[in-house]
Coordinates of C-alpha atoms in Angstrom, one line a residue:
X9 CA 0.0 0.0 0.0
X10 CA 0.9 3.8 -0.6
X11 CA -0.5 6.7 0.5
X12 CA 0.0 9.9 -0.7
X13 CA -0.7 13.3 0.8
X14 CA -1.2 16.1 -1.0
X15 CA -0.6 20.0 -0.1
X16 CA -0.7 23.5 -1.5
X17 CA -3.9 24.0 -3.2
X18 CA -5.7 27.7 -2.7
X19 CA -7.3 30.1 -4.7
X20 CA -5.4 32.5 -6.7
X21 CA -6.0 35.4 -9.3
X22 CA -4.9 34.9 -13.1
X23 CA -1.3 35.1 -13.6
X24 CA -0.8 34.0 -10.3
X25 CA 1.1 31.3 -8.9
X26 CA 0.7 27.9 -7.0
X27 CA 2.9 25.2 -5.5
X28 CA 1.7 21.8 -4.9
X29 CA 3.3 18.6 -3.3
X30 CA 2.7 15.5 -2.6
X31 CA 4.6 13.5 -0.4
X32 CA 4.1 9.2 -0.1
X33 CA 4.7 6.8 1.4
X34 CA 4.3 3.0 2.4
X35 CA 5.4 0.3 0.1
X36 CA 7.4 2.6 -2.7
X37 CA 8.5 0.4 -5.7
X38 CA 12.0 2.5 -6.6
X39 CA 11.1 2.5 -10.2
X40 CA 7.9 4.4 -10.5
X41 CA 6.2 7.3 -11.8
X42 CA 4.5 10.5 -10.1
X43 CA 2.5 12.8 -11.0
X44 CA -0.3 15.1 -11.6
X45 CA -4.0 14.7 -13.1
X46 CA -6.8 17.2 -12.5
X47 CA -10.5 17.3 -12.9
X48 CA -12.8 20.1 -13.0
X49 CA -16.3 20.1 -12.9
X50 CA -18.2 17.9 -15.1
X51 CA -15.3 16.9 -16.9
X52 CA -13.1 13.7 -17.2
X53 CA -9.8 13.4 -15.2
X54 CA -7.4 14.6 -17.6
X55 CA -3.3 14.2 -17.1
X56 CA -1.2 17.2 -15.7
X57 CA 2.1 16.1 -15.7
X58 CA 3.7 13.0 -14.4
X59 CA 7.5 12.4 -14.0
X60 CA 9.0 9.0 -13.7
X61 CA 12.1 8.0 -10.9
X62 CA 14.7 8.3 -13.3
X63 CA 13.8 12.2 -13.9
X64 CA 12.0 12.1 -17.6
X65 CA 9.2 14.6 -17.3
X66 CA 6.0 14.5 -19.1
X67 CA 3.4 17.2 -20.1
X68 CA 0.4 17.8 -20.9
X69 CA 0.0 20.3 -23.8
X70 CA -2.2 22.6 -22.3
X71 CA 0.0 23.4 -19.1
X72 CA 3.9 23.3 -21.3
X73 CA 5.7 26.7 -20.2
X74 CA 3.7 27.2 -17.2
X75 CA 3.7 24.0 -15.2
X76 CA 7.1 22.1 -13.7
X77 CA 7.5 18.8 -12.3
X78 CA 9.8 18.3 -10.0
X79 CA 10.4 15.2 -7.9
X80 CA 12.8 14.5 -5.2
X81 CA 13.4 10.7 -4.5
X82 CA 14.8 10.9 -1.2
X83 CA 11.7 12.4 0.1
X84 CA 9.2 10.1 -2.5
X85 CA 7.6 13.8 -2.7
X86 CA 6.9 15.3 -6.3
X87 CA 6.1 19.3 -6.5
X88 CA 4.3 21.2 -9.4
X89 CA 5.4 24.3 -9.4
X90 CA 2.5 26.5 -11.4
X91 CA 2.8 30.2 -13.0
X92 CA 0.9 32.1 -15.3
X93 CA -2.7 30.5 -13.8
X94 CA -5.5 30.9 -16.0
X95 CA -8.8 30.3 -14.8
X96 CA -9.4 27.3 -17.1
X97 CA -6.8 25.5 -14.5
X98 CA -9.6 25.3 -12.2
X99 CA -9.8 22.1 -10.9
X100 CA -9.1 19.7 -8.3
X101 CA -5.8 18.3 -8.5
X102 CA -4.8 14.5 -7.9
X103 CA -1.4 13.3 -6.9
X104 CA -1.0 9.8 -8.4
X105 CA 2.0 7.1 -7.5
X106 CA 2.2 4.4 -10.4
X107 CA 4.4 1.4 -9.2
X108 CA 2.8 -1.6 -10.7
X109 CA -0.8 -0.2 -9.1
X110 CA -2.3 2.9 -9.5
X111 CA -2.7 4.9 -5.9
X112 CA -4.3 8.3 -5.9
X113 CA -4.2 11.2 -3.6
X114 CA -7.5 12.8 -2.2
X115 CA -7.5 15.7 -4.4
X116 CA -6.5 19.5 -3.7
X117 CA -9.0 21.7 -4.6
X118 CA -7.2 25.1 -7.4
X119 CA -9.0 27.5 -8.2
X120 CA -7.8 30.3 -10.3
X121 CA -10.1 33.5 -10.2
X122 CA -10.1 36.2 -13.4

């Protein structure tokens, strides 16, 4: 089992700025992959960004040149640093551990005012 706690959701005005983390912990696989997915109201869960343990990040379109990953391994805690918030980044966002099985966080609620 893993679980995963999540921090730094809020409300902020466009162009703002945000830091999340989410630190596990439990039974970590060493290889695995962290990351982000969010889902806003009466929409489906859509990916964020995710990052594996070697380092590779991986982006979603949508949030390139705004969002970073960041992960340290040390900690088993992965960060996403977000700028330039639009309010279409409303959402709540889930921290998800993939090592083998898929474990989730329980969601941190963003929401970006205009």
């Amino acid at each position: 089992q893993v679980q995963l706690v999540e921090s730094g959701g809020g409300l902020v005005q466009a162009g703002g700025s945000l830091r999340l983390s989410c630190a596990a912990s439990g039974s970590i696989f060493r290889i695995n992959v962290m990351g982000w997915y969010r889902q806003a109201p009466g929409k489906q869960r859509e990916l964020v960004a995710t990052m594996s343990s070697g380092g590779s990040p991986n982006y979603a379109d949508y949030v390139k040149g705004r969002f970073t990953i960041s992960r340290d391994n040390a900690k088993n805690t992965v960060y996403l640093q977000m700028n330039n918030l639009k309010p279409e980044d409303t959402a709540v966002y889930y921290c998800n551990f993939r090592g083998g099985v898929d474990y989730w966080g329980q969601g941190t609620q963003v929401t970006v005012s205009s």
